[in-house]
Protein backbone atom coordinates (compact mmCIF):
# COMPACT_ATOMS: atom_id res chain seq x y z
CA UNK A 1 0.00 0.00 0.00
CA UNK A 2 1.24 3.47 -0.87
CA UNK A 3 2.56 5.55 2.04
CA UNK A 4 -0.09 7.77 3.63
CA UNK A 5 -3.00 5.60 2.47
CA UNK A 6 -5.32 3.57 4.69
CA UNK A 7 -7.46 0.54 4.00
CA UNK A 8 -11.08 1.65 3.78
CA UNK A 9 -13.79 -1.05 3.97
CA UNK A 10 -16.96 0.57 2.63
CA UNK A 11 -20.44 -0.95 2.68
CA UNK A 12 -22.97 0.72 0.42
CA UNK A 13 -26.75 0.33 0.51
CA UNK A 14 -27.99 -0.90 -2.86
CA UNK A 15 -31.54 -1.10 -4.07
CA UNK A 16 -33.02 -0.85 -7.53
CA UNK A 17 -36.80 -1.18 -7.22
CA UNK A 18 -37.09 -2.23 -10.87
CA UNK A 19 -34.95 -5.36 -10.27
CA UNK A 20 -34.35 -6.02 -6.58
CA UNK A 21 -36.77 -7.70 -4.21
CA UNK A 22 -34.94 -6.34 -1.18
CA UNK A 23 -32.08 -3.96 -0.41
CA UNK A 24 -28.56 -5.29 0.16
CA UNK A 25 -25.15 -3.91 1.09
CA UNK A 26 -22.24 -4.17 -1.36
CA UNK A 27 -18.81 -4.19 0.20
CA UNK A 28 -15.78 -2.50 -1.37
CA UNK A 29 -12.22 -2.32 -0.13
CA UNK A 30 -10.35 0.82 -1.12
CA UNK A 31 -6.98 2.35 -0.30
CA UNK A 32 -7.37 6.05 0.27
CA UNK A 33 -5.83 9.01 2.07
CA UNK A 34 -7.58 9.67 5.43
CA UNK A 35 -8.70 13.13 4.34
CA UNK A 36 -10.59 11.70 1.32
CA UNK A 37 -14.29 12.68 1.49
CA UNK A 38 -16.83 9.85 1.48
CA UNK A 39 -18.24 11.28 -1.76
CA UNK A 40 -14.86 10.91 -3.49
CA UNK A 41 -14.70 7.30 -2.28
CA UNK A 42 -18.15 6.65 -3.77
CA UNK A 43 -17.14 8.24 -7.07
CA UNK A 44 -14.05 6.02 -7.13
CA UNK A 45 -16.21 2.95 -6.54
CA UNK A 46 -18.45 4.02 -9.39
CA UNK A 47 -15.51 4.72 -11.73
CA UNK A 48 -13.47 1.59 -10.91
CA UNK A 49 -15.90 -1.07 -9.73
CA UNK A 50 -19.59 -0.46 -10.35
CA UNK A 51 -20.85 2.17 -12.82
CA UNK A 52 -24.44 1.46 -11.75
CA UNK A 53 -23.96 2.96 -8.26
CA UNK A 54 -26.43 5.84 -8.02
CA UNK A 55 -26.09 8.96 -5.89
CA UNK A 56 -26.73 12.70 -6.04
CA UNK A 57 -23.96 15.28 -5.94
CA UNK A 58 -22.95 18.46 -7.68
CA UNK A 59 -20.63 21.04 -6.10
CA UNK A 60 -18.41 18.68 -4.04
CA UNK A 61 -17.85 21.70 -1.77
CA UNK A 62 -20.67 21.60 0.84
CA UNK A 63 -22.61 24.24 -1.05
CA UNK A 64 -25.36 22.63 -3.12
CA UNK A 65 -26.69 20.22 -0.46
CA UNK A 66 -27.16 17.37 -2.97
CA UNK A 67 -24.97 14.73 -1.38
CA UNK A 68 -26.69 14.27 2.00
CA UNK A 69 -26.80 10.62 3.06
CA UNK A 70 -26.47 8.52 6.20
CA UNK A 71 -22.84 7.72 6.99
CA UNK A 72 -22.25 5.35 9.89
CA UNK A 73 -25.80 6.02 11.14
CA UNK A 74 -25.54 9.83 11.01
CA UNK A 75 -27.15 12.08 8.42
CA UNK A 76 -24.52 14.31 6.82
CA UNK A 77 -22.94 15.55 3.60
CA UNK A 78 -20.74 12.97 1.86
CA UNK A 79 -18.50 15.68 0.40
CA UNK A 80 -17.89 17.14 3.87
CA UNK A 81 -17.16 13.87 5.70
CA UNK A 82 -13.56 12.62 5.53
CA UNK A 83 -13.10 8.86 5.74
CA UNK A 84 -10.23 8.96 8.31
CA UNK A 85 -12.22 9.82 11.48
CA UNK A 86 -15.01 7.44 10.43
CA UNK A 87 -12.57 4.54 10.09
CA UNK A 88 -10.88 5.39 13.37
CA UNK A 89 -14.22 5.41 15.17
CA UNK A 90 -16.10 2.58 13.45
CA UNK A 91 -13.43 0.54 11.62
CA UNK A 92 -15.52 0.69 8.44
CA UNK A 93 -17.86 3.04 6.61
CA UNK A 94 -21.50 2.06 6.15
CA UNK A 95 -23.43 4.29 3.78
CA UNK A 96 -27.23 4.43 3.61
CA UNK A 97 -29.69 6.72 1.84
CA UNK A 98 -31.33 9.48 3.88
CA UNK A 99 -34.12 8.36 6.21
CA UNK A 100 -37.74 9.54 6.24
CA UNK A 101 -37.82 9.66 2.43
CA UNK A 102 -38.57 6.78 0.03
CA UNK A 103 -35.58 5.34 -1.80
CA UNK A 104 -35.63 5.79 -5.56
CA UNK A 105 -32.43 3.89 -6.17
CA UNK A 106 -29.29 3.18 -4.10
CA UNK A 107 -28.46 6.44 -2.30
CA UNK A 108 -31.00 8.62 -4.10
CA UNK A 109 -34.23 9.42 -2.24
CA UNK A 110 -37.49 11.01 -3.32
CA UNK A 111 -37.64 14.44 -1.65
CA UNK A 112 -41.19 15.44 -2.64
CA UNK A 113 -42.49 15.30 0.97
CA UNK A 114 -39.59 17.40 2.21
CA UNK A 115 -40.15 20.10 -0.41
CA UNK A 116 -43.94 19.84 -0.15
CA UNK A 117 -43.79 20.70 3.56
CA UNK A 118 -41.60 23.66 2.77
CA UNK A 119 -43.95 24.97 0.05
CA UNK A 120 -46.93 24.73 2.42
CA UNK A 121 -45.29 27.32 4.68
CA UNK A 122 -45.34 29.92 1.87
CA UNK A 123 -41.61 30.59 1.78
CA UNK A 124 -41.80 34.04 0.22
CA UNK A 125 -42.34 37.58 1.50
CA UNK A 126 -45.97 38.55 2.01
CA UNK A 127 -46.77 42.23 1.42
CA UNK A 128 -46.32 44.38 4.50
CA UNK A 129 -48.04 47.77 4.18
CA UNK A 130 -45.63 49.17 6.77
CA UNK A 131 -42.65 48.19 4.62
CA UNK A 132 -43.90 48.59 1.03
CA UNK A 133 -41.69 47.09 -1.65
CA UNK A 134 -40.13 49.86 -3.75
CA UNK A 135 -40.53 48.98 -7.45
CA UNK A 136 -41.77 45.53 -6.48
CA UNK A 137 -38.51 44.66 -4.74
CA UNK A 138 -38.14 44.07 -0.99
CA UNK A 139 -36.95 47.12 0.94
CA UNK A 140 -33.42 47.06 2.31
CA UNK A 141 -32.76 45.97 5.88
CA UNK A 142 -30.58 47.40 8.62
CA UNK A 143 -27.72 45.21 9.97
CA UNK A 144 -29.70 44.84 13.24
CA UNK A 145 -32.70 43.52 11.33
CA UNK A 146 -30.52 41.05 9.42
CA UNK A 147 -29.11 39.84 12.76
CA UNK A 148 -32.58 38.56 13.68
CA UNK A 149 -32.28 35.80 11.08
CA UNK A 150 -29.51 34.23 13.19
CA UNK A 151 -27.95 31.32 11.29
CA UNK A 152 -31.01 30.47 9.14
CA UNK A 153 -29.77 32.02 5.86
CA UNK A 154 -26.93 29.46 5.86
CA UNK A 155 -29.37 26.59 5.20
CA UNK A 156 -28.63 24.73 1.95
CA UNK A 157 -31.75 22.55 2.14
CA UNK A 158 -29.75 19.32 2.03
CA UNK A 159 -32.37 17.38 4.02
CA UNK A 160 -29.93 16.03 6.64
CA UNK A 161 -32.06 17.48 9.47
CA UNK A 162 -35.23 15.94 7.99
CA UNK A 163 -33.49 12.59 7.70
CA UNK A 164 -32.31 12.74 11.33
CA UNK A 165 -35.67 13.86 12.78
CA UNK A 166 -37.64 11.28 14.83
CA UNK A 167 -40.71 13.56 14.81
CA UNK A 168 -40.85 13.33 10.98
CA UNK A 169 -40.59 9.56 11.27
CA UNK A 170 -43.33 9.47 13.90
CA UNK A 171 -45.83 11.89 12.34
CA UNK A 172 -46.06 12.97 8.71
CA UNK A 173 -47.87 16.15 9.86
CA UNK A 174 -44.61 17.52 11.28
CA UNK A 175 -43.15 19.92 8.70
CA UNK A 176 -39.57 19.05 9.63
CA UNK A 177 -36.69 21.07 11.04
CA UNK A 178 -35.63 22.80 7.81
CA UNK A 179 -39.12 24.09 7.04
CA UNK A 180 -39.51 25.43 10.57
CA UNK A 181 -36.08 27.09 10.54
CA UNK A 182 -37.04 28.74 7.25
CA UNK A 183 -40.42 29.72 8.70
CA UNK A 184 -38.59 31.42 11.56
CA UNK A 185 -36.62 33.38 8.99
CA UNK A 186 -39.89 34.83 7.60
CA UNK A 187 -41.49 35.36 11.00
CA UNK A 188 -38.63 37.63 12.12
CA UNK A 189 -38.31 39.41 8.76
CA UNK A 190 -39.66 42.97 9.32
CA UNK A 191 -40.50 43.22 5.61
CA UNK A 192 -42.95 40.32 5.88
CA UNK A 193 -46.60 41.09 6.53
CA UNK A 194 -47.67 37.57 7.44
CA UNK A 195 -45.92 36.93 10.75
CA UNK A 196 -49.08 36.57 12.81
CA UNK A 197 -50.84 34.32 10.27
CA UNK A 198 -47.73 32.20 9.84
CA UNK A 199 -47.56 31.53 13.59
CA UNK A 200 -51.27 30.85 13.89
CA UNK A 201 -51.20 28.52 10.89
CA UNK A 202 -48.28 26.46 12.13
CA UNK A 203 -49.59 26.18 15.71
CA UNK A 204 -52.15 23.38 15.41
CA UNK A 205 -50.01 20.29 15.71
CA UNK A 206 -47.07 21.20 13.47
CA UNK A 207 -44.88 23.17 15.80
CA UNK A 208 -45.50 21.17 18.95
CA UNK A 209 -44.67 17.79 17.46
CA UNK A 210 -40.97 18.66 17.83
CA UNK A 211 -39.48 16.35 20.47
CA UNK A 212 -36.64 18.74 21.41
CA UNK A 213 -34.06 15.99 20.81
CA UNK A 214 -31.73 18.40 18.94
CA UNK A 215 -30.71 15.69 16.45
CA UNK A 216 -31.46 18.17 13.63
CA UNK A 217 -28.98 20.63 15.07
CA UNK A 218 -26.42 17.86 15.41
CA UNK A 219 -26.97 16.76 11.79
CA UNK A 220 -26.94 20.21 10.17
CA UNK A 221 -23.73 20.65 8.12
CA UNK A 222 -24.13 24.44 8.19
CA UNK A 223 -24.79 24.92 11.90
CA UNK A 224 -28.22 26.41 11.24
CA UNK A 225 -29.38 25.13 14.66
CA UNK A 226 -32.99 24.34 13.62
CA UNK A 227 -33.99 23.06 17.08
CA UNK A 228 -33.17 26.45 18.60
CA UNK A 229 -35.26 28.27 16.02
CA UNK A 230 -38.16 25.85 16.63
CA UNK A 231 -37.88 26.72 20.32
CA UNK A 232 -38.02 30.44 19.40
CA UNK A 233 -41.12 29.86 17.28
CA UNK A 234 -42.80 28.07 20.19
CA UNK A 235 -42.08 31.02 22.48
CA UNK A 236 -43.41 33.45 19.89
CA UNK A 237 -46.54 31.33 19.40
CA UNK A 238 -47.24 31.31 23.15
CA UNK A 239 -46.59 35.07 23.37
CA UNK A 240 -49.03 35.65 20.49
CA UNK A 241 -51.83 33.32 21.44
CA UNK A 242 -51.20 32.00 24.94
CA UNK A 243 -51.08 28.29 25.67
CA UNK A 244 -53.94 26.94 23.56
CA UNK A 245 -52.53 23.70 22.13
CA UNK A 246 -51.70 20.52 23.99
CA UNK A 247 -48.05 21.16 23.18
CA UNK A 248 -48.00 24.74 24.44
CA UNK A 249 -50.12 23.90 27.51
CA UNK A 250 -47.71 21.08 28.29
CA UNK A 251 -44.67 23.35 27.90
CA UNK A 252 -46.08 26.10 30.16
CA UNK A 253 -47.35 23.61 32.75
CA UNK A 254 -44.02 21.74 32.76
CA UNK A 255 -42.14 24.94 33.54
CA UNK A 256 -44.43 25.92 36.41
CA UNK A 257 -44.68 22.36 37.67
CA UNK A 258 -40.90 22.05 38.17
CA UNK A 259 -40.77 25.49 39.76
CA UNK A 260 -43.22 24.41 42.49
CA UNK A 261 -41.33 21.42 43.88
CA UNK A 262 -38.16 21.02 41.81
CA UNK A 263 -39.52 17.71 40.55
CA UNK A 264 -42.17 16.85 38.01
CA UNK A 265 -45.69 16.15 39.29
CA UNK A 266 -46.80 13.90 36.45
CA UNK A 267 -50.42 13.75 37.59
CA UNK A 268 -50.75 17.51 37.75
CA UNK A 269 -49.00 17.88 34.40
CA UNK A 270 -51.63 15.69 32.71
CA UNK A 271 -54.45 17.67 34.38
CA UNK A 272 -52.91 20.95 33.21
CA UNK A 273 -52.46 19.71 29.63
CA UNK A 274 -55.74 17.92 28.90
CA UNK A 275 -59.41 18.56 29.64
CA UNK A 276 -61.30 15.87 31.63
CA UNK A 277 -62.53 14.03 28.53
CA UNK A 278 -59.11 14.09 26.88
CA UNK A 279 -57.60 12.81 30.13
CA UNK A 280 -59.52 9.56 29.71
CA UNK A 281 -57.45 8.91 26.60
CA UNK A 282 -54.31 9.24 28.72
CA UNK A 283 -55.32 6.52 31.19
CA UNK A 284 -53.58 3.60 29.38
CA UNK A 285 -50.36 5.61 29.20
CA UNK A 286 -50.71 6.59 32.86
CA UNK A 287 -51.15 2.95 33.91
CA UNK A 288 -48.10 2.00 31.88
CA UNK A 289 -45.99 4.65 33.59
CA UNK A 290 -47.36 3.62 36.99
CA UNK A 291 -46.32 0.01 36.36
CA UNK A 292 -42.86 1.14 35.31
CA UNK A 293 -42.39 3.69 38.07
CA UNK A 294 -44.61 2.75 41.04
CA UNK A 295 -42.85 5.37 43.17
CA UNK A 296 -44.64 8.17 41.29
CA UNK A 297 -47.13 9.87 43.60
CA UNK A 298 -49.75 12.56 43.19
CA UNK A 299 -47.92 14.80 45.63
CA UNK A 300 -44.14 14.48 45.24
CA UNK A 301 -42.08 15.99 48.04
CA UNK A 302 -40.29 19.25 47.24
CA UNK A 303 -36.61 18.56 46.59
CA UNK A 304 -33.82 19.78 48.79
CA UNK A 305 -32.32 22.91 47.34
CA UNK A 306 -35.59 24.17 45.89
CA UNK A 307 -34.32 27.70 46.52
CA UNK A 308 -31.56 27.04 43.95
CA UNK A 309 -34.19 26.00 41.39
CA UNK A 310 -36.06 29.23 42.06
CA UNK A 311 -32.86 31.21 41.50
CA UNK A 312 -32.46 29.53 38.09
CA UNK A 313 -36.03 30.48 37.20
CA UNK A 314 -35.40 34.07 38.23
CA UNK A 315 -32.32 34.19 35.98
CA UNK A 316 -34.39 32.73 33.11
CA UNK A 317 -37.22 35.20 33.75
CA UNK A 318 -34.71 38.04 33.25
CA UNK A 319 -33.39 36.62 29.96
CA UNK A 320 -34.74 37.95 26.68
CA UNK A 321 -37.33 35.44 25.35
CA UNK A 322 -35.41 34.13 22.35
CA UNK A 323 -32.27 33.26 24.33
CA UNK A 324 -33.94 30.96 26.89
S1 LIG B 1 -21.96 17.79 -3.48
FE1 LIG B 1 -22.77 19.76 -3.05
S2 LIG B 1 -23.01 19.70 -0.90
FE2 LIG B 1 -21.98 17.86 -1.32
Coordinates of N, CA and C in Angstrom, one line a residue, residues 41-126:
X41 N -14.8 8.8 -2.3 CA -14.7 7.3 -2.3 C -15.8 6.7 -3.1
X42 N -17.0 7.2 -3.0 CA -18.2 6.6 -3.8 C -17.9 6.8 -5.3
X43 N -17.4 8.0 -5.6 CA -17.1 8.2 -7.1 C -16.1 7.3 -7.6
X44 N -15.1 7.0 -6.7 CA -14.1 6.0 -7.1 C -14.7 4.6 -7.3
X45 N -15.5 4.3 -6.4 CA -16.2 2.9 -6.5 C -17.0 2.9 -7.9
X46 N -17.7 4.0 -8.2 CA -18.4 4.0 -9.4 C -17.5 4.0 -10.6
X47 N -16.4 4.7 -10.6 CA -15.5 4.7 -11.7 C -14.8 3.4 -11.9
X48 N -14.4 2.8 -10.8 CA -13.5 1.6 -10.9 C -14.2 0.3 -10.8
X49 N -15.3 0.2 -10.0 CA -15.9 -1.1 -9.7 C -17.3 -1.3 -10.2
X50 N -18.2 -0.2 -10.1 CA -19.6 -0.5 -10.3 C -20.2 0.8 -10.9
X51 N -20.3 0.9 -12.2 CA -20.8 2.2 -12.8 C -22.3 2.4 -12.6
X52 N -23.0 1.3 -12.0 CA -24.4 1.5 -11.8 C -24.7 2.1 -10.4
X53 N -23.7 2.3 -9.6 CA -24.0 3.0 -8.3 C -24.5 4.4 -8.5
X54 N -25.7 4.6 -7.8 CA -26.4 5.8 -8.0 C -26.4 6.7 -6.8
X55 N -26.1 8.0 -7.0 CA -26.1 9.0 -5.9 C -26.3 10.3 -6.5
X56 N -26.6 11.3 -5.6 CA -26.7 12.7 -6.0 C -25.5 13.5 -5.6
X57 N -25.0 14.3 -6.4 CA -24.0 15.3 -5.9 C -23.8 16.3 -7.0
X58 N -23.2 17.4 -6.7 CA -23.0 18.5 -7.7 C -21.7 19.2 -7.4
X59 N -21.7 20.1 -6.3 CA -20.6 21.0 -6.1 C -19.4 20.4 -5.5
X60 N -19.5 19.3 -4.8 CA -18.4 18.7 -4.0 C -17.7 19.6 -3.1
X61 N -18.4 20.7 -2.7 CA -17.8 21.7 -1.8 C -18.8 22.1 -0.6
X62 N -19.7 21.3 -0.2 CA -20.7 21.6 0.8 C -21.5 22.8 0.6
X63 N -21.8 23.0 -0.7 CA -22.6 24.2 -1.0 C -24.0 23.9 -1.6
X64 N -24.1 22.9 -2.5 CA -25.4 22.6 -3.1 C -26.3 21.8 -2.3
X65 N -25.8 21.0 -1.3 CA -26.7 20.2 -0.5 C -27.2 18.9 -1.1
X66 N -26.6 18.6 -2.3 CA -27.2 17.4 -3.0 C -26.7 16.0 -2.4
X67 N -25.6 16.0 -1.7 CA -25.0 14.7 -1.4 C -25.3 14.3 0.0
X68 N -26.4 14.7 0.6 CA -26.7 14.3 2.0 C -27.0 12.8 2.0
X69 N -26.5 12.0 2.9 CA -26.8 10.6 3.1 C -26.5 10.2 4.5
X70 N -26.7 9.0 4.8 CA -26.5 8.5 6.2 C -25.1 7.8 6.2
X71 N -24.2 8.3 6.9 CA -22.8 7.7 7.0 C -22.6 7.2 8.4
X72 N -22.4 6.0 8.6 CA -22.2 5.4 9.9 C -23.4 5.8 10.8
X73 N -24.6 5.7 10.4 CA -25.8 6.0 11.1 C -26.1 7.5 11.4
X74 N -25.3 8.4 10.8 CA -25.5 9.8 11.0 C -25.8 10.5 9.7
X75 N -26.8 11.4 9.6 CA -27.2 12.1 8.4 C -26.2 13.2 8.2
X76 N -25.5 13.3 7.1 CA -24.5 14.3 6.8 C -24.2 14.4 5.3
X77 N -23.3 15.4 5.0 CA -22.9 15.6 3.6 C -21.8 14.6 3.3
X78 N -21.8 13.9 2.2 CA -20.7 13.0 1.9 C -19.5 13.7 1.4
X79 N -19.7 14.9 0.9 CA -18.5 15.7 0.4 C -17.8 16.4 1.5
X80 N -18.5 16.4 2.7 CA -17.9 17.1 3.9 C -17.4 16.2 4.9
X81 N -17.5 14.9 4.7 CA -17.2 13.9 5.7 C -15.9 13.1 5.3
X82 N -14.8 13.4 5.9 CA -13.6 12.6 5.5 C -13.6 11.2 6.1
X83 N -13.0 10.3 5.3 CA -13.1 8.9 5.7 C -12.3 8.6 7.0
X84 N -11.2 9.3 7.2 CA -10.2 9.0 8.3 C -10.9 8.8 9.7
X85 N -11.6 9.9 10.2 CA -12.2 9.8 11.5 C -13.3 8.7 11.5
X86 N -14.0 8.5 10.4 CA -15.0 7.4 10.4 C -14.4 6.1 10.6
X87 N -13.2 5.8 10.0 CA -12.6 4.5 10.1 C -12.0 4.4 11.5
X88 N -11.4 5.5 12.0 CA -10.9 5.4 13.4 C -12.0 5.0 14.4
X89 N -13.1 5.6 14.2 CA -14.2 5.4 15.2 C -15.0 4.1 15.0
X90 N -15.2 3.7 13.7 CA -16.1 2.6 13.5 C -15.4 1.4 12.8
X91 N -14.2 1.6 12.3 CA -13.4 0.5 11.6 C -13.9 0.3 10.2
X92 N -15.0 0.9 9.8 CA -15.5 0.7 8.4 C -16.5 1.9 8.2
X93 N -16.9 2.0 6.9 CA -17.9 3.0 6.6 C -19.1 2.4 6.0
X94 N -20.2 2.6 6.7 CA -21.5 2.1 6.1 C -22.3 3.2 5.6
X95 N -22.7 3.2 4.4 CA -23.4 4.3 3.8 C -24.9 3.9 3.4
X96 N -25.8 4.7 3.9 CA -27.2 4.4 3.6 C -27.8 5.7 3.0
X97 N -29.0 5.5 2.3 CA -29.7 6.7 1.8 C -30.3 7.5 3.0
X98 N -30.7 8.7 2.8 CA -31.3 9.5 3.9 C -32.6 8.8 4.3
X99 N -32.9 9.0 5.6 CA -34.1 8.4 6.2 C -35.3 9.3 6.0
X100 N -36.5 8.8 6.3 CA -37.7 9.5 6.2 C -38.1 10.0 4.8
X101 N -37.5 9.4 3.8 CA -37.8 9.7 2.4 C -37.7 8.3 1.7
X102 N -38.6 8.1 0.7 CA -38.6 6.8 0.0 C -37.3 6.7 -0.9
X103 N -36.8 5.5 -1.0 CA -35.6 5.3 -1.8 C -36.0 5.2 -3.3
X104 N -35.4 6.0 -4.1 CA -35.6 5.8 -5.6 C -34.7 4.7 -6.1
X105 N -33.4 4.9 -5.8 CA -32.4 3.9 -6.2 C -31.1 4.2 -5.4
X106 N -30.5 3.1 -4.9 CA -29.3 3.2 -4.1 C -29.3 4.3 -3.1
X107 N -28.6 5.4 -3.3 CA -28.5 6.4 -2.3 C -29.3 7.6 -2.7
X108 N -30.2 7.5 -3.7 CA -31.0 8.6 -4.1 C -32.4 8.4 -3.5
X109 N -32.9 9.5 -2.8 CA -34.2 9.4 -2.2 C -35.2 10.4 -2.9
X110 N -36.5 10.2 -2.7 CA -37.5 11.0 -3.3 C -37.8 12.1 -2.3
X111 N -37.6 13.4 -2.6 CA -37.6 14.4 -1.7 C -38.9 15.3 -1.8
X112 N -39.9 14.7 -2.4 CA -41.2 15.4 -2.6 C -41.9 15.9 -1.3
X113 N -41.9 15.0 -0.3 CA -42.5 15.3 1.0 C -41.7 16.4 1.7
X114 N -40.5 16.4 1.6 CA -39.6 17.4 2.2 C -39.9 18.8 1.6
X115 N -39.9 18.8 0.3 CA -40.2 20.1 -0.4 C -41.6 20.5 -0.3
X116 N -42.5 19.5 -0.3 CA -43.9 19.8 -0.2 C -44.2 20.5 1.2
X117 N -43.6 20.1 2.3 CA -43.8 20.7 3.6 C -43.3 22.1 3.5
X118 N -42.2 22.3 2.9 CA -41.6 23.7 2.8 C -42.5 24.6 2.0
X119 N -43.1 24.1 0.9 CA -43.9 25.0 0.1 C -45.2 25.4 0.8
X120 N -45.7 24.4 1.7 CA -46.9 24.7 2.4 C -46.8 25.9 3.3
X121 N -45.5 26.2 3.7 CA -45.3 27.3 4.7 C -45.1 28.7 4.0
X122 N -45.4 28.7 2.7 CA -45.3 29.9 1.9 C -44.0 30.6 2.1
X123 N -42.9 30.0 1.6 CA -41.6 30.6 1.8 C -41.3 31.8 0.8
X124 N -42.0 32.8 1.0 CA -41.8 34.0 0.2 C -42.3 35.2 1.0
X125 N -41.9 36.4 0.7 CA -42.3 37.6 1.5 C -43.8 37.9 1.2
X126 N -44.6 38.1 2.2 CA -46.0 38.6 2.0 C -46.0 40.1 2.2

